[in-house]
Tab-separated table of C-alpha atoms (C1' of nucleotides) in Angstrom:
chain	number	residue	atom	x	y	z
A	1	MET	CA	-10.006	-104.005	-1.644
A	2	PRO	CA	-9.037	-105.822	-4.645
A	3	ALA	CA	-8.113	-103.873	-8.127
A	4	ARG	CA	-9.808	-106.963	-10.217
A	5	PRO	CA	-11.880	-108.925	-8.025
A	6	ALA	CA	-12.911	-111.846	-9.645
A	7	ALA	CA	-15.902	-112.279	-11.529
A	8	HIS	CA	-18.606	-112.981	-9.710
A	9	ALA	CA	-17.379	-110.741	-7.475
A	10	MET	CA	-18.629	-107.626	-10.060
A	11	GLY	CA	-21.850	-107.426	-8.877
A	12	THR	CA	-21.799	-106.845	-5.398
A	13	ARG	CA	-19.153	-104.406	-5.287
A	14	SER	CA	-21.409	-102.566	-7.610
A	15	ARG	CA	-24.161	-103.033	-6.413
A	16	ILE	CA	-22.956	-102.449	-3.253
A	17	LEU	CA	-21.392	-98.598	-4.979
A	18	ALA	CA	-24.825	-97.671	-6.591
A	19	THR	CA	-26.618	-98.748	-3.430
A	20	ALA	CA	-24.087	-96.291	-1.257
A	21	SER	CA	-24.519	-93.722	-3.824
A	22	GLU	CA	-28.228	-93.693	-3.091
A	23	GLU	CA	-27.847	-93.755	0.479
A	24	PHE	CA	-25.176	-90.958	0.841
A	25	ALA	CA	-27.433	-88.697	-1.610
A	26	ALA	CA	-30.234	-88.201	0.500
A	27	SER	CA	-28.630	-88.958	4.125
A	28	GLY	CA	-25.292	-87.529	3.818
A	29	PHE	CA	-22.131	-89.406	5.300
A	30	GLU	CA	-22.984	-88.886	8.590
A	31	GLY	CA	-26.386	-89.936	8.388
A	32	THR	CA	-25.167	-93.082	6.481
A	33	THR	CA	-25.065	-96.313	8.045
A	34	VAL	CA	-23.497	-98.895	6.762
A	35	ASP	CA	-26.225	-101.958	7.735
A	36	ARG	CA	-28.596	-99.532	5.839
A	37	ILE	CA	-26.312	-100.107	3.115
A	38	ALA	CA	-26.283	-103.670	3.568
A	39	ARG	CA	-30.179	-104.046	4.316
A	40	ARG	CA	-30.749	-102.311	0.883
A	41	ALA	CA	-28.280	-103.655	-0.550
A	42	LYS	CA	-28.907	-107.642	0.277
A	43	VAL	CA	-25.322	-108.183	0.919
A	44	ASN	CA	-24.392	-108.533	5.058
A	45	LYS	CA	-23.193	-105.927	6.182
A	46	ALA	CA	-19.085	-108.117	6.368
A	47	MET	CA	-19.272	-108.116	2.778
A	48	ILE	CA	-18.722	-104.025	2.779
A	49	TYR	CA	-16.276	-103.975	4.563
A	50	TYR	CA	-14.403	-107.256	2.452
A	51	HIS	CA	-14.981	-104.758	-1.196
A	52	PHE	CA	-14.474	-101.486	1.269
A	53	PRO	CA	-11.511	-100.427	3.849
A	54	SER	CA	-13.998	-98.116	5.617
A	55	LYS	CA	-17.323	-96.506	4.888
A	56	ARG	CA	-15.192	-92.871	4.420
A	57	ALA	CA	-13.034	-94.999	1.693
A	58	LEU	CA	-16.779	-96.436	0.494
A	59	TYR	CA	-17.648	-92.600	0.212
A	60	THR	CA	-14.115	-91.294	-1.072
A	61	THR	CA	-14.790	-94.065	-4.343
A	62	ILE	CA	-18.691	-92.731	-5.488
A	63	VAL	CA	-16.600	-89.565	-5.814
A	64	ARG	CA	-13.987	-89.793	-6.963
A	65	ASP	CA	-15.864	-92.270	-9.978
A	66	ARG	CA	-17.943	-89.448	-10.488
A	67	PHE	CA	-15.318	-86.580	-10.819
A	68	THR	CA	-13.691	-89.040	-13.052
A	69	ALA	CA	-16.273	-89.311	-15.823
A	70	ILE	CA	-17.727	-85.457	-15.678
A	71	THR	CA	-13.972	-83.550	-15.964
A	72	GLU	CA	-13.858	-86.932	-19.065
A	73	LYS	CA	-16.844	-85.352	-20.595
A	74	LEU	CA	-15.668	-81.948	-20.631
A	75	GLN	CA	-12.022	-82.668	-22.140
A	76	ALA	CA	-12.053	-84.757	-24.452
A	77	ILE	CA	-14.865	-81.088	-26.081
A	78	ALA	CA	-12.651	-78.847	-24.498
A	79	ALA	CA	-10.116	-80.861	-27.411
A	80	GLN	CA	-12.436	-80.920	-30.657
A	81	PRO	CA	-10.974	-78.172	-33.184
A	82	LEU	CA	-13.785	-76.198	-32.884
A	83	PRO	CA	-14.879	-71.899	-31.696
A	84	PRO	CA	-14.519	-70.620	-28.768
A	85	ASP	CA	-18.831	-69.821	-28.069
A	86	ARG	CA	-19.421	-73.867	-30.022
A	87	LYS	CA	-16.666	-75.203	-27.720
A	88	LEU	CA	-18.804	-73.283	-24.301
A	89	ASP	CA	-22.170	-73.602	-26.172
A	90	ARG	CA	-21.188	-77.776	-25.768
A	91	LEU	CA	-19.469	-77.142	-22.747
A	92	ILE	CA	-23.294	-76.456	-21.132
A	93	GLU	CA	-24.187	-79.254	-23.026
A	94	THR	CA	-22.634	-82.108	-21.354
A	95	LEU	CA	-22.686	-80.563	-17.788
A	96	VAL	CA	-26.310	-80.161	-18.273
A	97	ARG	CA	-26.273	-83.875	-19.529
A	98	SER	CA	-23.484	-84.912	-17.129
A	99	ILE	CA	-25.785	-83.537	-14.484
A	100	ASP	CA	-29.086	-84.603	-15.481
A	101	GLU	CA	-27.666	-88.260	-15.727
A	102	ALA	CA	-26.142	-88.505	-12.836
A	103	MET	CA	-29.144	-86.464	-10.709
A	104	HIS	CA	-28.001	-88.085	-7.745
A	105	PHE	CA	-24.640	-86.381	-7.086
A	106	LEU	CA	-26.159	-83.626	-6.673
A	107	PRO	CA	-26.020	-83.962	-2.913
A	108	ILE	CA	-23.147	-85.674	-2.856
A	109	PHE	CA	-21.801	-82.556	-4.229
A	110	LEU	CA	-23.584	-79.884	-1.906
A	111	ARG	CA	-22.636	-80.767	1.549
A	112	GLU	CA	-19.158	-81.660	0.135
A	113	ILE	CA	-18.630	-78.308	-0.559
A	114	ALA	CA	-20.195	-77.197	2.345
A	115	ASP	CA	-18.039	-79.331	4.599
A	116	GLY	CA	-15.092	-77.254	2.783
A	117	GLY	CA	-14.122	-80.639	0.985
A	118	VAL	CA	-11.753	-81.835	4.059
A	119	HIS	CA	-13.024	-85.443	2.788
A	120	LEU	CA	-11.111	-84.498	-1.032
A	121	GLY	CA	-8.250	-85.576	-1.858
A	122	ALA	CA	-5.673	-84.585	-4.307
A	123	GLU	CA	-6.398	-86.356	-6.835
A	124	GLU	CA	-10.025	-85.586	-6.206
A	125	LEU	CA	-9.747	-81.204	-5.980
A	126	ALA	CA	-7.407	-82.545	-8.721
A	127	LEU	CA	-10.692	-83.321	-10.864
A	128	ILE	CA	-12.954	-80.568	-9.407
A	129	THR	CA	-10.425	-77.955	-10.578
A	130	GLY	CA	-9.969	-79.594	-14.139
A	131	VAL	CA	-14.037	-78.721	-13.825
A	132	PHE	CA	-13.375	-75.268	-13.611
A	133	ALA	CA	-9.438	-74.930	-15.091
A	134	THR	CA	-11.248	-76.307	-19.193
A	135	VAL	CA	-14.300	-74.338	-18.468
A	136	SER	CA	-12.707	-70.358	-18.002
A	137	GLY	CA	-9.661	-72.165	-19.764
A	138	VAL	CA	-12.617	-71.611	-22.913
A	139	ILE	CA	-14.137	-68.427	-22.080
A	140	ALA	CA	-10.001	-66.925	-22.314
A	141	GLU	CA	-10.031	-68.150	-25.379
A	142	GLY	CA	-12.828	-66.773	-26.428
A	143	THR	CA	-11.144	-63.688	-24.472
A	144	ARG	CA	-8.181	-64.080	-26.597
A	145	SER	CA	-9.374	-64.695	-30.363
A	146	GLY	CA	-12.028	-61.220	-29.390
A	147	VAL	CA	-15.502	-63.447	-29.756
A	148	PHE	CA	-15.884	-62.762	-25.605
A	149	ARG	CA	-14.697	-60.678	-23.409
A	150	SER	CA	-12.586	-60.590	-20.519
A	151	ILE	CA	-13.700	-61.041	-16.845
A	152	HIS	CA	-13.951	-62.741	-13.985
A	153	PRO	CA	-13.262	-66.308	-14.125
A	154	ALA	CA	-14.640	-68.100	-11.248
A	155	LEU	CA	-17.851	-65.535	-11.006
A	156	ALA	CA	-18.285	-66.581	-15.493
A	157	HIS	CA	-17.532	-70.040	-14.681
A	158	PHE	CA	-20.036	-69.831	-11.664
A	159	THR	CA	-22.893	-67.889	-13.806
A	160	ILE	CA	-23.178	-70.316	-15.736
A	161	VAL	CA	-23.063	-73.420	-13.210
A	162	ALA	CA	-24.246	-73.166	-10.290
A	163	PRO	CA	-27.286	-71.836	-11.680
A	164	LEU	CA	-27.487	-75.297	-13.795
A	165	LEU	CA	-26.625	-77.459	-10.496
A	166	MET	CA	-29.002	-75.014	-8.010
A	167	PHE	CA	-31.683	-74.747	-9.897
A	168	ARG	CA	-31.393	-79.034	-10.328
A	169	ALA	CA	-30.277	-80.251	-6.817
A	170	THR	CA	-33.663	-77.953	-5.373
A	171	ALA	CA	-36.083	-79.780	-7.165
A	172	PRO	CA	-37.152	-81.566	-4.226
A	173	VAL	CA	-37.364	-78.713	-1.878
A	174	ARG	CA	-39.854	-77.419	-4.875
A	175	ALA	CA	-41.524	-79.719	-5.036
A	176	ARG	CA	-42.590	-79.535	-0.759
A	177	ILE	CA	-42.829	-76.285	-1.614
A	178	LYS	CA	-45.199	-76.715	-4.324
A	179	THR	CA	-47.146	-79.223	-1.542
A	180	VAL	CA	-47.928	-75.851	0.958
A	181	ARG	CA	-48.858	-73.926	-1.881
A	182	ARG	CA	-48.350	-70.327	-1.573
A	183	LEU	CA	-46.727	-69.793	-5.165
A	184	GLU	CA	-45.504	-71.995	-7.611
A	185	ILE	CA	-41.622	-72.419	-8.633
A	186	PRO	CA	-41.458	-73.793	-12.134
A	187	ASP	CA	-40.111	-76.375	-12.861
A	188	ALA	CA	-37.667	-76.902	-16.471
A	189	ASP	CA	-36.604	-79.355	-19.096
A	190	SER	CA	-33.113	-80.240	-20.280
A	191	ALA	CA	-33.909	-78.528	-23.622
A	192	THR	CA	-34.972	-75.559	-21.219
A	193	VAL	CA	-31.506	-75.511	-19.098
A	194	VAL	CA	-28.687	-75.350	-22.091
A	195	ALA	CA	-30.896	-72.540	-24.102
A	196	HIS	CA	-30.886	-70.518	-20.885
A	197	LEU	CA	-27.615	-70.661	-20.031
A	198	GLN	CA	-26.632	-70.746	-23.386
A	199	MET	CA	-27.661	-67.643	-24.275
A	200	VAL	CA	-27.200	-66.725	-20.454
A	201	ALA	CA	-22.651	-67.490	-21.459
A	202	ARG	CA	-23.382	-65.444	-24.676
A	203	ARG	CA	-25.082	-62.423	-23.333
A	204	VAL	CA	-22.122	-62.120	-20.441
A	205	LEU	CA	-19.635	-63.217	-22.940
A	206	MET	CA	-20.830	-60.326	-25.080
A	207	PRO	CA	-17.892	-57.725	-26.383
A	208	THR	CA	-20.139	-54.783	-27.066
A	209	GLU	CA	-21.785	-52.811	-24.597
A	210	PRO	CA	-25.737	-52.698	-24.886
A	211	GLY	CA	-26.597	-50.144	-21.970
A	212	ARG	CA	-24.974	-47.794	-19.564
A	213	GLU	CA	-22.758	-49.934	-18.290
A	214	GLY	CA	-17.867	-49.201	-19.216
B	1	MET	CA	-38.375	-73.128	25.056
B	2	PRO	CA	-39.636	-70.039	27.211
B	3	ALA	CA	-40.904	-68.065	24.874
B	4	ARG	CA	-39.825	-65.000	27.141
B	5	PRO	CA	-36.252	-66.820	29.485
B	6	ALA	CA	-35.622	-64.534	33.044
B	7	ALA	CA	-33.250	-61.839	31.841
B	8	HIS	CA	-30.167	-64.159	32.940
B	9	ALA	CA	-31.054	-66.618	30.581
B	10	MET	CA	-30.632	-65.220	27.238
B	11	GLY	CA	-27.066	-64.618	27.472
B	12	THR	CA	-27.360	-68.205	27.624
B	13	ARG	CA	-29.661	-68.696	24.962
B	14	SER	CA	-28.390	-66.612	22.543
B	15	ARG	CA	-24.449	-69.195	22.861
B	16	ILE	CA	-25.983	-71.841	22.354
B	17	LEU	CA	-27.914	-70.685	19.305
B	18	ALA	CA	-24.595	-69.008	17.832
B	19	THR	CA	-22.438	-72.401	18.779
B	20	ALA	CA	-25.102	-74.360	17.755
B	21	SER	CA	-24.962	-72.142	14.272
B	22	GLU	CA	-21.057	-73.099	13.335
B	23	GLU	CA	-21.247	-76.731	14.340
B	24	PHE	CA	-23.851	-77.259	12.768
B	25	ALA	CA	-22.410	-74.969	9.812
B	26	ALA	CA	-19.159	-77.328	10.292
B	27	SER	CA	-20.429	-80.603	10.288
B	28	GLY	CA	-23.626	-80.190	9.372
B	29	PHE	CA	-27.629	-81.706	11.918
B	30	GLU	CA	-26.063	-85.819	11.949
B	31	GLY	CA	-21.967	-85.172	12.216
B	32	THR	CA	-22.448	-81.725	15.488
B	33	THR	CA	-23.010	-83.705	18.865
B	34	VAL	CA	-24.625	-81.611	21.402
B	35	ASP	CA	-22.767	-82.757	23.802
B	36	ARG	CA	-19.709	-80.760	21.408
B	37	ILE	CA	-22.134	-77.663	21.135
B	38	ALA	CA	-22.552	-77.778	25.199
B	39	ARG	CA	-18.790	-77.593	25.656
B	40	ARG	CA	-17.652	-75.128	23.107
B	41	ALA	CA	-20.266	-72.654	24.738
B	42	LYS	CA	-19.282	-73.147	27.630
B	43	VAL	CA	-22.741	-74.688	29.640
B	44	ASN	CA	-24.435	-77.449	30.363
B	45	LYS	CA	-25.256	-80.407	28.216
B	46	ALA	CA	-28.350	-80.958	30.382
B	47	MET	CA	-29.540	-76.233	29.853
B	48	ILE	CA	-29.437	-76.865	25.877
B	49	TYR	CA	-32.073	-79.670	26.819
B	50	TYR	CA	-33.392	-76.573	29.330
B	51	HIS	CA	-33.526	-74.471	26.293
B	52	PHE	CA	-35.244	-76.561	23.318
B	53	PRO	CA	-36.890	-79.591	23.889
B	54	SER	CA	-34.945	-80.891	21.024
B	55	LYS	CA	-31.372	-81.269	18.713
B	56	ARG	CA	-32.934	-81.050	16.057
B	57	ALA	CA	-35.278	-78.480	17.527
B	58	LEU	CA	-32.709	-75.871	18.633
B	59	TYR	CA	-31.693	-76.682	14.526
B	60	THR	CA	-35.014	-75.418	12.902
B	61	THR	CA	-34.764	-71.948	15.105
B	62	ILE	CA	-31.458	-71.301	14.004
B	63	VAL	CA	-33.216	-71.540	10.197
B	64	ARG	CA	-35.594	-70.500	10.940
B	65	ASP	CA	-34.709	-66.784	12.351
B	66	ARG	CA	-32.268	-66.649	9.552
B	67	PHE	CA	-34.233	-67.360	6.597
B	68	THR	CA	-36.795	-64.200	7.943
B	69	ALA	CA	-33.764	-62.025	8.679
B	70	ILE	CA	-33.343	-62.854	5.369
B	71	THR	CA	-36.922	-62.702	3.511
B	72	GLU	CA	-37.722	-59.591	5.564
B	73	LYS	CA	-34.827	-57.034	4.593
B	74	LEU	CA	-35.228	-58.161	0.590
B	75	GLN	CA	-39.356	-57.565	0.657
B	76	ALA	CA	-38.547	-53.656	2.364
B	77	ILE	CA	-36.629	-52.978	-0.874
B	78	ALA	CA	-39.408	-54.791	-2.605
B	79	ALA	CA	-42.269	-51.739	-1.634
B	80	GLN	CA	-40.018	-49.368	-2.088
B	81	PRO	CA	-41.390	-47.194	-5.547
B	82	LEU	CA	-37.847	-47.486	-7.402
B	83	PRO	CA	-38.344	-48.591	-11.304
B	84	PRO	CA	-37.974	-52.051	-11.080
B	85	ASP	CA	-34.358	-51.876	-12.555
B	86	ARG	CA	-33.340	-50.252	-10.002
B	87	LYS	CA	-35.005	-53.036	-7.678
B	88	LEU	CA	-32.815	-55.358	-8.658
B	89	ASP	CA	-29.339	-53.825	-8.208
B	90	ARG	CA	-30.366	-53.382	-4.222
B	91	LEU	CA	-31.451	-56.552	-4.054
B	92	ILE	CA	-28.389	-57.351	-5.678
B	93	GLU	CA	-26.380	-56.054	-3.553
B	94	THR	CA	-28.550	-56.698	-0.312
B	95	LEU	CA	-28.644	-60.387	-0.890
B	96	VAL	CA	-24.684	-60.206	-0.886
B	97	ARG	CA	-24.017	-58.188	2.347
B	98	SER	CA	-27.529	-61.082	3.539
B	99	ILE	CA	-24.761	-63.596	2.460
B	100	ASP	CA	-20.854	-61.826	3.336
B	101	GLU	CA	-22.762	-61.269	7.239
B	102	ALA	CA	-23.692	-64.795	7.666
B	103	MET	CA	-21.419	-67.045	5.936
B	104	HIS	CA	-22.603	-69.772	8.588
B	105	PHE	CA	-25.329	-70.286	7.611
B	106	LEU	CA	-24.127	-70.876	3.972
B	107	PRO	CA	-23.039	-75.047	4.835
B	108	ILE	CA	-26.278	-74.562	6.622
B	109	PHE	CA	-28.466	-74.439	3.464
B	110	LEU	CA	-27.094	-76.497	0.896
B	111	ARG	CA	-27.025	-78.905	2.918
B	112	GLU	CA	-30.545	-78.572	4.055
B	113	ILE	CA	-31.097	-78.564	-0.168
B	114	ALA	CA	-29.085	-81.420	-0.585
B	115	ASP	CA	-32.071	-83.236	1.856
B	116	GLY	CA	-34.617	-81.549	-0.311
B	117	GLY	CA	-36.187	-79.607	2.710
B	118	VAL	CA	-37.217	-82.492	4.019
B	119	HIS	CA	-36.474	-80.783	7.741
B	120	LEU	CA	-38.448	-77.791	7.408
B	121	GLY	CA	-41.775	-77.239	7.515
B	122	ALA	CA	-44.051	-74.861	6.121
B	123	GLU	CA	-43.730	-71.795	8.177
B	124	GLU	CA	-39.567	-72.580	6.865
B	125	LEU	CA	-40.356	-73.612	3.495
B	126	ALA	CA	-43.155	-70.336	2.987
B	127	LEU	CA	-40.027	-68.094	4.250
B	128	ILE	CA	-38.185	-69.292	1.422
B	129	THR	CA	-40.611	-69.087	-1.346
B	130	GLY	CA	-41.171	-65.518	-0.353
B	131	VAL	CA	-37.027	-64.852	-1.203
B	132	PHE	CA	-38.608	-66.098	-4.621
B	133	ALA	CA	-41.276	-64.226	-4.830
B	134	THR	CA	-39.964	-60.901	-4.583
B	135	VAL	CA	-36.723	-61.195	-6.373
B	136	SER	CA	-38.777	-62.705	-9.493
B	137	GLY	CA	-42.297	-59.901	-7.888
B	138	VAL	CA	-39.547	-57.608	-9.425
B	139	ILE	CA	-38.634	-59.065	-12.416
B	140	ALA	CA	-42.316	-59.631	-13.828
B	141	GLU	CA	-42.930	-55.535	-12.701
B	142	GLY	CA	-40.436	-55.482	-15.084
B	143	THR	CA	-41.361	-57.382	-17.194
B	144	ARG	CA	-44.237	-55.656	-17.466
B	145	SER	CA	-42.923	-51.999	-17.566
B	146	GLY	CA	-40.562	-53.249	-21.047
B	147	VAL	CA	-37.791	-53.151	-19.074
B	148	PHE	CA	-36.873	-56.419	-19.203
B	149	ARG	CA	-37.551	-59.276	-21.500
B	150	SER	CA	-39.542	-62.059	-20.856
B	151	ILE	CA	-38.151	-65.159	-19.298
B	152	HIS	CA	-38.528	-68.600	-16.695
B	153	PRO	CA	-39.072	-66.467	-13.270
B	154	ALA	CA	-36.742	-69.365	-11.546
B	155	LEU	CA	-34.104	-70.043	-14.244
B	156	ALA	CA	-33.492	-65.852	-14.316
B	157	HIS	CA	-33.714	-66.194	-10.272
B	158	PHE	CA	-31.956	-68.916	-10.178
B	159	THR	CA	-29.204	-66.576	-12.342
B	160	ILE	CA	-28.594	-64.437	-9.851
B	161	VAL	CA	-28.249	-65.488	-6.668
B	162	ALA	CA	-27.524	-69.315	-7.520
B	163	PRO	CA	-23.885	-67.489	-8.960
B	164	LEU	CA	-23.507	-65.907	-5.488
B	165	LEU	CA	-24.305	-68.503	-3.813
B	166	MET	CA	-21.790	-71.532	-4.595
B	167	PHE	CA	-18.855	-68.892	-5.405
B	168	ARG	CA	-19.450	-67.608	-1.570
B	169	ALA	CA	-20.108	-71.651	-0.288
B	170	THR	CA	-16.707	-72.506	-2.183
B	171	ALA	CA	-14.458	-70.517	-1.202
B	172	PRO	CA	-13.592	-73.333	1.567
B	173	VAL	CA	-12.834	-75.172	-0.851
B	174	ARG	CA	-10.966	-73.388	-2.547
B	175	ALA	CA	-8.714	-72.413	-0.279
B	176	ARG	CA	-8.338	-75.864	-0.186
B	177	ILE	CA	-7.406	-76.227	-3.958
B	178	LYS	CA	-4.934	-73.632	-3.363
B	179	THR	CA	-2.732	-75.510	-1.316
B	180	VAL	CA	-2.602	-78.435	-3.840
B	181	ARG	CA	-2.031	-75.698	-6.276
B	182	ARG	CA	-2.796	-77.232	-10.447
B	183	LEU	CA	-4.528	-73.563	-10.329
B	184	GLU	CA	-5.779	-70.481	-8.626
B	185	ILE	CA	-9.290	-69.621	-8.458
B	186	PRO	CA	-9.432	-66.019	-7.862
B	187	ASP	CA	-11.822	-65.211	-5.358
B	188	ALA	CA	-13.441	-61.481	-4.752
B	189	ASP	CA	-14.401	-58.699	-3.225
B	190	SER	CA	-17.912	-57.832	-2.450
B	191	ALA	CA	-18.211	-55.281	-4.615
B	192	THR	CA	-16.716	-56.696	-7.180
B	193	VAL	CA	-19.172	-59.980	-5.994
B	194	VAL	CA	-21.880	-56.849	-6.459
B	195	ALA	CA	-20.796	-55.797	-9.883
B	196	HIS	CA	-20.765	-58.277	-11.264
B	197	LEU	CA	-24.662	-59.571	-10.121
B	198	GLN	CA	-25.774	-56.554	-11.926
B	199	MET	CA	-23.905	-56.388	-15.521
B	200	VAL	CA	-25.203	-60.144	-15.528
B	201	ALA	CA	-29.029	-58.834	-14.628
B	202	ARG	CA	-28.412	-56.144	-16.904
B	203	ARG	CA	-27.828	-58.175	-19.174
B	204	VAL	CA	-29.607	-60.896	-19.105
B	205	LEU	CA	-32.847	-59.642	-18.553
B	206	MET	CA	-32.255	-56.799	-21.342
B	207	PRO	CA	-35.720	-56.730	-23.995
B	208	THR	CA	-33.055	-55.978	-27.076
B	209	GLU	CA	-31.421	-59.160	-28.708
B	210	PRO	CA	-27.834	-58.020	-29.504
B	211	GLY	CA	-26.948	-61.550	-31.344
B	212	ARG	CA	-27.889	-64.446	-33.518
B	213	GLU	CA	-30.610	-65.665	-31.137
B	214	GLY	CA	-34.426	-64.758	-31.650
C	1	DG	C1'	-30.531	-72.508	35.920
C	2	DT	C1'	-27.630	-75.472	36.334
C	3	DC	C1'	-25.323	-79.405	37.799
C	4	DT	C1'	-24.258	-84.728	38.394
C	5	DA	C1'	-24.719	-88.908	36.695
C	6	DT	C1'	-26.559	-92.537	33.788
C	7	DA	C1'	-29.924	-94.710	31.206
C	8	DA	C1'	-31.492	-97.006	26.518
C	9	DA	C1'	-30.203	-96.749	21.923
C	10	DT	C1'	-27.276	-96.688	17.491
C	11	DA	C1'	-23.555	-96.366	15.434
C	12	DG	C1'	-18.570	-97.881	12.357
C	13	DA	C1'	-16.204	-101.925	12.469
C	14	DT	C1'	-13.801	-106.866	13.817
C	15	DA	C1'	-13.552	-112.002	14.713
C	16	DG	C1'	-13.615	-116.485	13.031
C	17	DA	C1'	-16.799	-120.025	11.115
C	18	DC	C1'	-18.125	-121.837	6.721
D	1	DG	C1'	-16.747	-114.453	-0.713
D	2	DT	C1'	-19.928	-114.893	2.229
D	3	DC	C1'	-22.408	-116.006	6.879
D	4	DT	C1'	-23.386	-114.875	12.393
D	5	DA	C1'	-22.558	-113.312	16.236
D	6	DT	C1'	-20.037	-109.546	19.055
D	7	DC	C1'	-16.947	-105.336	20.901
D	8	DT	C1'	-16.100	-100.885	21.913
D	9	DA	C1'	-17.501	-96.276	21.754
D	10	DT	C1'	-20.996	-93.008	20.319
D	11	DT	C1'	-24.875	-91.038	20.888
D	12	DT	C1'	-28.983	-88.310	22.038
D	13	DA	C1'	-31.797	-87.563	26.277
D	14	DT	C1'	-33.691	-88.005	30.735
D	15	DA	C1'	-33.804	-88.484	35.647
D	16	DG	C1'	-33.012	-85.768	40.208
D	17	DA	C1'	-30.294	-83.046	43.507
D	18	DC	C1'	-29.245	-78.290	44.572
DNA sequence: GTCTATAAATAGATAGAC
DNA sequence: GTCTATCTATTTATAGAC
């Protein structure tokens, strides 16, 4: 894993990374074979072990790169001089766009959660924490300024992020259900998802209580 | 896989099922070895192949049993003579209780989603669809009677169910984050989660628009 | 129903030529 | 940097005794 490989190797390395992403997403870490990555990336298996010390290191590189990209985008928004409710709207837009641009990463993320994060090092855990810190930080900002009410920070975070992740992640299962056809679970485009999540955030964080609860 | 094994075999069979559940939850289908299930269940490996035709069939049995249990509980509530908003509150209570009683099933479910449901047959897909149909059916009931507004059925469903699944499923990762400690992502007990989700459902489905949107 | 022993296939990883 | 060939370990699954 040279920090700066020769120019003609870049294509090979990134082709390995791209193919491995697809394979890990489709089959999981254990279900993915290095043989298959090599065949599909049209490189020799030994080339993979030239660029990466192990199958696990290849996997970790993919996870870290993706977490870094998303975390940086979100933190850039949180740093902007905007009121908290506008920031949250923009965070939601960016989250939806990030997921839709890298849908292949969702299965990897879900399996990582299922594995209890045992393959995540301090660096990757810090990046995940950064996403939570950014979203819940903007909500806390709004709570302080009075535009949002006070709410359990983790539940607030998951109320916004989890529906997005699960709705997008379940698209293949929903497509399979459609073939068995007892009832269709409809899909939704990006704009619809963004508008829905922004509406949810607004209603859930709205300070004035509309109904019966105290 | 005898439909009705002899009495003294029941203990063995259910011990295999219980141990296999834990193993599949902890390591995924590919990551779980039949050897390890046998060792931990204190049965011989050949016994597993006596009771189940294959590793895959053992896995499918576990998935189907759990889906059946949850689906039946939810449908019993939907059939009760209650107003839709009360039904939804009870569905949420039951969902939280079902998840908390069978936390080991969450990783299995997440990985199944990540796999695109390729291991799910028509029967299992129908059971999943049943959960969606029950929740969104109660919401549609409320929409017709005017206590709920009209909303994208799948997004409504995932807005309620996804935060629960993700919040509970991420507990181990959040515990790991705590050890690295840059920021703590707090947990919540069952009552808090139930109250939160009921509040979310109420606010999101509330017909009168409180804020700026149309 | 339960065991021992083993077949048969496949995996991750490496040696070494070019 | 890239390849061929192979080592070593592990896996699912089965045969056959008791």
